[in-house]
CSV table of C-alpha atoms in Angstrom, one decimal:
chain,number,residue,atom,x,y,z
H,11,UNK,CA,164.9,84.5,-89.4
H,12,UNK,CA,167.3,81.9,-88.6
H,13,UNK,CA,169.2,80.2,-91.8
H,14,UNK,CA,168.4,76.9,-92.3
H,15,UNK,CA,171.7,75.2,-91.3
H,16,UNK,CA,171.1,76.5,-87.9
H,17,UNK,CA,167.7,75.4,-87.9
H,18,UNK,CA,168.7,72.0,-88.7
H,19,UNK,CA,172.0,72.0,-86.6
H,20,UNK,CA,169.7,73.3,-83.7
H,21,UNK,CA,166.3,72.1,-83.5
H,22,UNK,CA,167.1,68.4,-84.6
H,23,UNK,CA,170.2,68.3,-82.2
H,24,UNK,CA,166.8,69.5,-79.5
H,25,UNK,CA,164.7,66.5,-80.9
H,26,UNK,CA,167.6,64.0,-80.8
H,27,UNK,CA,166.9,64.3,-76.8
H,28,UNK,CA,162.9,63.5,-76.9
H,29,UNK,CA,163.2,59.6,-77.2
H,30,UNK,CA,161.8,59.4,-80.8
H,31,UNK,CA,163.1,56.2,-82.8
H,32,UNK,CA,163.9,58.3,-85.4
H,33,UNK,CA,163.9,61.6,-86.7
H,34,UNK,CA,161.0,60.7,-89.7
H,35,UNK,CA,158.9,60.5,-86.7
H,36,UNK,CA,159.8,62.9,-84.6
H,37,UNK,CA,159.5,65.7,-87.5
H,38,UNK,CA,156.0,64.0,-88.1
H,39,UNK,CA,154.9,63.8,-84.9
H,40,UNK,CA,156.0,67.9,-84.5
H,41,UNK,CA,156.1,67.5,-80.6
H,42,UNK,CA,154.6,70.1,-78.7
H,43,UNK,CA,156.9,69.6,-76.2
H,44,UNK,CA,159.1,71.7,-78.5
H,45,UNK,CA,158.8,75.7,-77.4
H,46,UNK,CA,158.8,78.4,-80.3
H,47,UNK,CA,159.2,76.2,-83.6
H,48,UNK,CA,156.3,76.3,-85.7
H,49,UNK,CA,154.7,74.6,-88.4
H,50,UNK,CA,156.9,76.4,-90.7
H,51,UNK,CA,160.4,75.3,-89.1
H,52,UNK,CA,159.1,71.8,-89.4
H,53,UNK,CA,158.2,72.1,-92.9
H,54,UNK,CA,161.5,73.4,-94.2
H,55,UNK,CA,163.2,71.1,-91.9
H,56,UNK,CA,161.1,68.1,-93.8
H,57,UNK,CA,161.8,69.6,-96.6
H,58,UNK,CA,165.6,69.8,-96.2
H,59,UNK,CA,165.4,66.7,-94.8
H,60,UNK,CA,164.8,65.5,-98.5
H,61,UNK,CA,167.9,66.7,-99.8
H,62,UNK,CA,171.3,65.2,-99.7
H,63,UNK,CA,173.0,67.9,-99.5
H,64,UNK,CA,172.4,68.4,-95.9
H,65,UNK,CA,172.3,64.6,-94.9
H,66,UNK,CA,175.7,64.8,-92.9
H,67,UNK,CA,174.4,68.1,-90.6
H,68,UNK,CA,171.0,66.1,-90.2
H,69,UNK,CA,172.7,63.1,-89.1
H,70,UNK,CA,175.1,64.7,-86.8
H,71,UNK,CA,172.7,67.5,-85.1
H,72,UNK,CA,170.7,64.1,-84.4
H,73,UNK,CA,173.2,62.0,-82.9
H,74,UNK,CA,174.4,64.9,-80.5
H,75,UNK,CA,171.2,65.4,-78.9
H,76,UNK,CA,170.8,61.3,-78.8
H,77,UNK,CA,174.2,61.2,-76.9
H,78,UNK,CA,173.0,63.9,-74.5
H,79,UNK,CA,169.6,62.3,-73.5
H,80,UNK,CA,171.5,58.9,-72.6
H,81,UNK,CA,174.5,60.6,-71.0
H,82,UNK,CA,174.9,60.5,-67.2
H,83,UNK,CA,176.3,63.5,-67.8
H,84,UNK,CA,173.4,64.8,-69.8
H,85,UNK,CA,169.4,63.7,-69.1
H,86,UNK,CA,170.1,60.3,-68.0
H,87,UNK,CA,168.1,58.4,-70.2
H,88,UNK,CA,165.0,60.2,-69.1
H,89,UNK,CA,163.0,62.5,-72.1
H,90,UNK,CA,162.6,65.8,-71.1
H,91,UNK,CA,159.0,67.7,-70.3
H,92,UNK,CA,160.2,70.9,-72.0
H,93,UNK,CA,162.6,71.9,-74.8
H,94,UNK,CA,162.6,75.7,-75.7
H,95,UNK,CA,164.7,76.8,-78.3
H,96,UNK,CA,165.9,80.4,-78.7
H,97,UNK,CA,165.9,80.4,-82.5
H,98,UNK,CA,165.7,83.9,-83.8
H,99,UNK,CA,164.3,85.9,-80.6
H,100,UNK,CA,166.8,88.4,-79.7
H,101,UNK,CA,168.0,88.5,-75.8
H,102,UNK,CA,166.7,91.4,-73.7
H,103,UNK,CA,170.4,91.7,-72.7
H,104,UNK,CA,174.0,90.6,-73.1
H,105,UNK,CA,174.3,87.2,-72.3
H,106,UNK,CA,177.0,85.3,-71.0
H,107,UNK,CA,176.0,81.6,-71.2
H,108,UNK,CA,175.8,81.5,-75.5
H,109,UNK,CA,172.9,78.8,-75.3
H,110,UNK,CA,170.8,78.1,-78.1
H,111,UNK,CA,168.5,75.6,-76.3
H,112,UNK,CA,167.1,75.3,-72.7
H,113,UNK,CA,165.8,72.2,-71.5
H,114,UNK,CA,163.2,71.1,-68.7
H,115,UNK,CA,164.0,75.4,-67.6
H,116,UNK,CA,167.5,73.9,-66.2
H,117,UNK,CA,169.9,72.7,-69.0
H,118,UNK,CA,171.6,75.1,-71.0
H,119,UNK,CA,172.5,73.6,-74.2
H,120,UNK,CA,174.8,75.5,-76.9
H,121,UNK,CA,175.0,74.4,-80.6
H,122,UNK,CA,178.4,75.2,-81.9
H,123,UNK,CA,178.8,73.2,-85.6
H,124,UNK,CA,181.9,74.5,-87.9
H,125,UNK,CA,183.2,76.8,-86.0
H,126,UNK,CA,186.5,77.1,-83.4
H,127,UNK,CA,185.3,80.9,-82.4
H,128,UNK,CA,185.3,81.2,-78.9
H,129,UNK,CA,183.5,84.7,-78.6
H,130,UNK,CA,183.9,87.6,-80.2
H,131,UNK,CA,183.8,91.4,-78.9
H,132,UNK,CA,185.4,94.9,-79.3
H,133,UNK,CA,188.8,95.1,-78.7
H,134,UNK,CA,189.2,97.6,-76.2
H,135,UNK,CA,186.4,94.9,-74.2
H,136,UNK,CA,189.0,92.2,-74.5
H,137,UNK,CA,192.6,94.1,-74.3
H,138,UNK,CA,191.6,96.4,-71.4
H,139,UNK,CA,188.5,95.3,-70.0
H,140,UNK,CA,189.6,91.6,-70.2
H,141,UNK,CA,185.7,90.8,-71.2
H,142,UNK,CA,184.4,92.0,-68.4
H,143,UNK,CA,181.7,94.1,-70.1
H,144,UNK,CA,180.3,95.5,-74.0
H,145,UNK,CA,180.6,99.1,-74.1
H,146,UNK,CA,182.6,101.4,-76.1
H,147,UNK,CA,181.5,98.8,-78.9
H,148,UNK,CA,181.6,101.3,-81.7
H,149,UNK,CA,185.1,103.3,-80.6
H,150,UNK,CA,187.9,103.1,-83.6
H,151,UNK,CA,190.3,100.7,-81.6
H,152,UNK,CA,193.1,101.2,-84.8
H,153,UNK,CA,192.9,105.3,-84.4
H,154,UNK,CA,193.6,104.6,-80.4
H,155,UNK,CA,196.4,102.2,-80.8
H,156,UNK,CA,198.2,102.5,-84.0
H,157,UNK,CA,197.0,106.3,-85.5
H,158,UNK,CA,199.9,106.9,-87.7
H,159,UNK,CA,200.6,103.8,-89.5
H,160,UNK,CA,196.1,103.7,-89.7
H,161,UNK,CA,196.5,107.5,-91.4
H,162,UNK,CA,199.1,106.0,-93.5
H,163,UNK,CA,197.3,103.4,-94.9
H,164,UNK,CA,193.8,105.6,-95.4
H,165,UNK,CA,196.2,107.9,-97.4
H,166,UNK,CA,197.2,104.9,-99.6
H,167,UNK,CA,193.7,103.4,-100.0
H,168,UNK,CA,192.3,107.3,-100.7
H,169,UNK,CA,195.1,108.0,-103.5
H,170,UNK,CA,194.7,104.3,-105.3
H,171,UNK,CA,190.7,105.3,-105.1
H,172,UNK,CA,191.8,108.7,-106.3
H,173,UNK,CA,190.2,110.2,-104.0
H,174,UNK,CA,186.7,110.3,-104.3
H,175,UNK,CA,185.7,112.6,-102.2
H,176,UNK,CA,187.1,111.2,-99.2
H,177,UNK,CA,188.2,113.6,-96.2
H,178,UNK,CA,191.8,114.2,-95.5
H,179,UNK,CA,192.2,112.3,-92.3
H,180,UNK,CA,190.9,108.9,-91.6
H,181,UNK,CA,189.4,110.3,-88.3
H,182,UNK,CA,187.2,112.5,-90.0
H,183,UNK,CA,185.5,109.5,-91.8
H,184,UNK,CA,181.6,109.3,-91.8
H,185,UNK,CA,179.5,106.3,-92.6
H,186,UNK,CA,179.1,107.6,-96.5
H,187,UNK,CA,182.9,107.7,-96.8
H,188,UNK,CA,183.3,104.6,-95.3
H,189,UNK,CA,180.7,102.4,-97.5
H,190,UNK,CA,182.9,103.8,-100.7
H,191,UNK,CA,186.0,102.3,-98.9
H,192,UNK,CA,184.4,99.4,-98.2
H,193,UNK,CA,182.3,99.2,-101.8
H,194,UNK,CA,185.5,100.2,-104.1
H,195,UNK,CA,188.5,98.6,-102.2
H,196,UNK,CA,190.2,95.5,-103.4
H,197,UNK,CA,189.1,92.2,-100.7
H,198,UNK,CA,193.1,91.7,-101.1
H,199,UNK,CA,195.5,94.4,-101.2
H,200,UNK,CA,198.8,94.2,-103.5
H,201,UNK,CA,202.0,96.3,-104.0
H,202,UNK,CA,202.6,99.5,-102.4
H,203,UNK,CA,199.1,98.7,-100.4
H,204,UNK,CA,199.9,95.1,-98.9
H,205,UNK,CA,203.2,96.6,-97.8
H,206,UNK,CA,201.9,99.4,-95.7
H,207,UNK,CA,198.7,97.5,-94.7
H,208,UNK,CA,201.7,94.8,-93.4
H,209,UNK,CA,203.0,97.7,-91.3
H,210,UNK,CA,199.5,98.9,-90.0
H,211,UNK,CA,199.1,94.9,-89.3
H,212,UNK,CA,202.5,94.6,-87.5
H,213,UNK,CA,201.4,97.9,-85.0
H,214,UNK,CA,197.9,97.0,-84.4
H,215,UNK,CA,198.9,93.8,-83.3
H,216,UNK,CA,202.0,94.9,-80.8
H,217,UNK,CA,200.1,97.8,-79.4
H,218,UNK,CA,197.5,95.9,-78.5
H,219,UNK,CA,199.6,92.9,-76.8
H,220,UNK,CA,201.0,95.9,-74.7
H,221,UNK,CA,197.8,96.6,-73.6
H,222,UNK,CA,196.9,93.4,-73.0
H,223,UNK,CA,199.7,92.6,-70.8
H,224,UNK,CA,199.0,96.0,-68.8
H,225,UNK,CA,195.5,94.9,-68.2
H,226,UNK,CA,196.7,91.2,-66.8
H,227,UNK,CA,198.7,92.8,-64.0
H,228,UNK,CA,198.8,89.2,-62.0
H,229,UNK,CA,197.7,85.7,-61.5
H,230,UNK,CA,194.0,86.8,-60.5
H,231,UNK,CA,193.8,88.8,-63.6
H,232,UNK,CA,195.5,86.2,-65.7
H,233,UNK,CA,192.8,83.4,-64.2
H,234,UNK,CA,189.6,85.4,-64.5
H,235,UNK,CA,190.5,86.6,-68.2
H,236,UNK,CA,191.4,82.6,-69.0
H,237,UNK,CA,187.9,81.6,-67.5
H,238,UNK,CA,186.0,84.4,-69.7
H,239,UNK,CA,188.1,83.6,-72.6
H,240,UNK,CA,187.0,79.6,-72.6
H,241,UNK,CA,183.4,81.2,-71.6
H,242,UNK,CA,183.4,79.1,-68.0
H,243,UNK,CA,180.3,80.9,-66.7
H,244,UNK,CA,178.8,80.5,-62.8
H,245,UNK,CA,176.3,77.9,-63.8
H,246,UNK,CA,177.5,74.8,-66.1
H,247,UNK,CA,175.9,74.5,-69.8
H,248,UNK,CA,176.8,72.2,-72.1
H,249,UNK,CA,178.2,72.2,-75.8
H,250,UNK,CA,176.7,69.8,-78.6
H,251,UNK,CA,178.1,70.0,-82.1
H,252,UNK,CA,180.9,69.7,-84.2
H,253,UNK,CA,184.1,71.2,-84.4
H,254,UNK,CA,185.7,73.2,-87.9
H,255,UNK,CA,187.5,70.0,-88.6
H,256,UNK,CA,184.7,67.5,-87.8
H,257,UNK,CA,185.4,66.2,-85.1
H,258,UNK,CA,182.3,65.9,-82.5
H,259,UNK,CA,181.6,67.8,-79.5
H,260,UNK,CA,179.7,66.7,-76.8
H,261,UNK,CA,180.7,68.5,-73.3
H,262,UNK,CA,179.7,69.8,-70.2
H,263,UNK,CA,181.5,73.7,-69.7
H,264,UNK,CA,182.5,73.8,-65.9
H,265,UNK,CA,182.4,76.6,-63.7
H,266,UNK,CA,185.2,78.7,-62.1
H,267,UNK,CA,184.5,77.0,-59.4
H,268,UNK,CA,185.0,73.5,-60.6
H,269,UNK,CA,188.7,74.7,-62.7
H,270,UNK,CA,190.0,76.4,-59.5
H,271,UNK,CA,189.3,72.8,-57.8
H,272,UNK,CA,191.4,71.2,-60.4
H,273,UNK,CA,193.8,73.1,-62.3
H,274,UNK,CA,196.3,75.5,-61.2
H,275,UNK,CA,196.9,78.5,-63.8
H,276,UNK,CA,200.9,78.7,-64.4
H,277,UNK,CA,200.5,81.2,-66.7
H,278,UNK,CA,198.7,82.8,-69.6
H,279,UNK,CA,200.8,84.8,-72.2
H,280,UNK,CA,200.1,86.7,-75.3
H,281,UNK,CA,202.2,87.5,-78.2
H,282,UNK,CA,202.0,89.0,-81.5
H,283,UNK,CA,202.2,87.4,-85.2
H,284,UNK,CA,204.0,89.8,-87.7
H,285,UNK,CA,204.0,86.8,-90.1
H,286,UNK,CA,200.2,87.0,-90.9
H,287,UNK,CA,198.6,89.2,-93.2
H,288,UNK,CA,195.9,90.8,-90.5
H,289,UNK,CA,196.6,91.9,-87.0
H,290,UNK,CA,197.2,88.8,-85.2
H,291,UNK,CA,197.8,88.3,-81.3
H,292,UNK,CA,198.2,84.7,-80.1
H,293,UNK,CA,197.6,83.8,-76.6
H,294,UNK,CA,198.6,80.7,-74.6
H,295,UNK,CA,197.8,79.4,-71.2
H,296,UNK,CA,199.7,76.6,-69.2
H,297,UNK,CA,198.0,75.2,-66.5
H,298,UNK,CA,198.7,72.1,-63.5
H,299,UNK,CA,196.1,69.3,-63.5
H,300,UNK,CA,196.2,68.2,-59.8
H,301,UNK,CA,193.6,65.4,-60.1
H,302,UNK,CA,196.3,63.4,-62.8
H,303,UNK,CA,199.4,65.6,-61.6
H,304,UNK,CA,200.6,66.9,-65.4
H,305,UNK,CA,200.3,69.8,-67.2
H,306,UNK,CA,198.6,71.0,-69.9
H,307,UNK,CA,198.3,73.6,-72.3
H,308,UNK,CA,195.3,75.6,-74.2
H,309,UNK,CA,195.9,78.2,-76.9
H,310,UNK,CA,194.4,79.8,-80.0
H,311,UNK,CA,194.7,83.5,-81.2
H,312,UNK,CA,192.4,86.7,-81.6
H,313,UNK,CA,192.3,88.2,-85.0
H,314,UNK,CA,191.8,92.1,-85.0
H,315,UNK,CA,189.9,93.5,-87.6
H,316,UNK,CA,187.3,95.6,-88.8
H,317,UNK,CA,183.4,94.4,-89.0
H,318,UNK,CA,181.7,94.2,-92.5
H,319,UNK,CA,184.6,95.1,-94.9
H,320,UNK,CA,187.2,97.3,-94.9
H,321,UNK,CA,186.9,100.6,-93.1
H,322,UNK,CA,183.1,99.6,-93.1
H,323,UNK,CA,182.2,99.7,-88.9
H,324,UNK,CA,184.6,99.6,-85.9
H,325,UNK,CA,187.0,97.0,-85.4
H,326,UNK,CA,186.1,93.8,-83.5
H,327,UNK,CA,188.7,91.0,-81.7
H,328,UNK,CA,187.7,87.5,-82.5
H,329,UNK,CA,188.6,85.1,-80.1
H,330,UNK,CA,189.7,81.5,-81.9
H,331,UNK,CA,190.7,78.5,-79.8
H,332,UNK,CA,193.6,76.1,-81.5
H,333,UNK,CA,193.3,73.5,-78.9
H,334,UNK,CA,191.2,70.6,-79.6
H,335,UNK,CA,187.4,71.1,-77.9
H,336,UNK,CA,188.5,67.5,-75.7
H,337,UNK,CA,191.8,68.6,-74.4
H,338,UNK,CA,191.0,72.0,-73.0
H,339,UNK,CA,190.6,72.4,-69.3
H,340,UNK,CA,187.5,73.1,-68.0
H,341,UNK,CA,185.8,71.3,-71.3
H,342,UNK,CA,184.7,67.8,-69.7
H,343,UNK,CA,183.3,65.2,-72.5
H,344,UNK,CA,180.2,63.8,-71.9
H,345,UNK,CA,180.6,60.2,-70.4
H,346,UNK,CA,178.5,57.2,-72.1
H,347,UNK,CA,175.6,54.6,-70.0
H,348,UNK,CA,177.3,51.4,-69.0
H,349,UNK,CA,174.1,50.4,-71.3
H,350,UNK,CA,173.9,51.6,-74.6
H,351,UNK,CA,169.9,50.9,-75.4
H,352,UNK,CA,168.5,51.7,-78.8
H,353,UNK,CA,166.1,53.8,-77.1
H,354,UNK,CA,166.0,56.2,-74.5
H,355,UNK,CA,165.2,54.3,-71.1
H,356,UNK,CA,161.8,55.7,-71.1
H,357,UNK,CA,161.9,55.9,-74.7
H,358,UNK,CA,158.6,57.2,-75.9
H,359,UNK,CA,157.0,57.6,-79.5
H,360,UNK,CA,154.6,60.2,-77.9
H,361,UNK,CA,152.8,62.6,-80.2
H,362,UNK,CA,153.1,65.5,-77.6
């Protein structure tokens, strides 16, 4: 089941677009309109609705999908016939548009509140692969690119555990080994540990810059990995929420397509950051807008690290963007009516 922030930040920012006057009514009214949210969503969303705790997450889920109906950009001012929201069904698949809502079967709608993560994926998927594919999800990235310094540190986390039973070499590791490490390790390490984890971070990071580099041979590959890194997909969705420092976001994601027909890619570069405590590589593109004849720039970094805890699973490459949502390339805000009505144009207080 879903956690009740993305309940709220998801299915209110679908019934901002239905033309209600407000949302009292349109959680009494419980629209059928509304695909796979039941009695029970609507009740804890009343519920929560109560509580001023989550009064600012209400508000703001609201307003987004109240901006979108109205928007040329969006539906126009015209309520939609069908909203169906994806909630906690699991795709069949891997998907590569991340939508959380579909609308009228032909808007793709993507709820991103709090967070600047971009995607997230197995390293080998982004540093060799340049995310074109999942597999080799569960392969220990740290043993392939940095195997000394990761045996080093194992032997320092196994003698400060005093053992415990744990084999000799980190490769030999099994799940039961690895939920002690995880269980019985410190969440920060000190002294002789945060000096040789500092190392291991310094090595993970460069060797996997190197193969990052390798993999972008040219322009092409440079281009495709930018597109699949800012998740520009074949078909255009949109993105409705709010960034990690509050600030709104309400755009439309173009398409390959539509960036080629604008921007040039100068170049995209990636680096490593020996200054912070976890292997860090930061990546930066530069690209020519030809449509206002200046450039522009989009970065953010990908942090390298293991998935639930130390040791716990294989390692996973999270992809943060550092540019503000409204200044990337590619991210176009949704444009206001010349007419901002209080209602929708059709604006309806339907009970269906």
């Amino acid at each position: 089941m879903p956690a009740l922030r993305t309940e709220i930040t998801e299915i209110v920012t679908g019934l901002g677009m239905l033309g209600f006057p407000d949302l009292d009514r349109a959680l009494e009214v419980r629209p059928t309109a509304v695909r796979n949210v039941e009695d029970e969503h609507y009740d804890r969303l009343t519920a929560a609705h109560h509580d001023a705790a989550h009064r600012r997450v209400f508000e703001v889920a609201w307003r987004n999908g109240v901006e979108f109906a109205r928007s040329p950009e969006g539906l126009r001012g015209r309520p939609p016939w069908w909203l169906e929201w994806k909630g906690g069904h699991r795709p069949p698949g891997y998907e590569q548009v991340p939508a959380d809502l579909r609308v009228d079967h032909v808007y793709l709608v993507s709820c991103k509140y709090g967070s600047n993560i971009l995607t997230n994926s197995s390293p080998a998927n982004l540093f060799d692969r340049l995310l074109g594919d999942r597999r080799d999800a569960g392969s220990d990235w740290f043993l392939e690119v940095a195997p000394d310094v990761y045996q080093d540190l194992y032997l320092a986390c196994r003698s400060y555990l005093g053992a415990a039973g744990l084999p000799d070499r980190v490769a030999d590791l099994g799940q039961e080994h690895r939920e002690v490490l995880k269980r019985e390790l410190p969440r920060r390490f000190g002294g002789d540990l945060q000096h040789i984890y500092r190392e291991f971070a310094a090595e993970v990071s460069r060797s996997s810059v190197e193969r990052w580099r390798a993999a972008m041979t040219d322009r092409r590959h440079q281009e495709t990995q930018l597109w699949r890194l800012l998740r520009l997909q074949a078909a255009p969705y949109f993105v409705l929420g709010e960034s990690a420092e509050g600030r709104p976001l309400q755009y439309r994601v173009a398409t390959p397509w539509d960036f080629r027909n604008r921007y040039r890619l100068r170049k995209l570069e990636a680096w490593s950051d020996p200054d912070r405590t976890q292997p860090v590589v930061v990546w930066r593109a530069a690209v020519h807008d030809r449509q206002t004849g200046t450039d522009a720039e989009v970065s953010g970094h990908v942090e390298v690290r293991w998935s639930h805890g130390r040791f716990a699973q294989a390692p996973e490459a999270k992809v943060y963007l550092g540019t503000a949502h409204h200044a990337v390339p590619g991210y176009v805000p949704l444009s206001r009516p010349e007419r901002d009505p209080d209602r929708l144009a059709l604006g309806w207080d339907g009970d269906s």
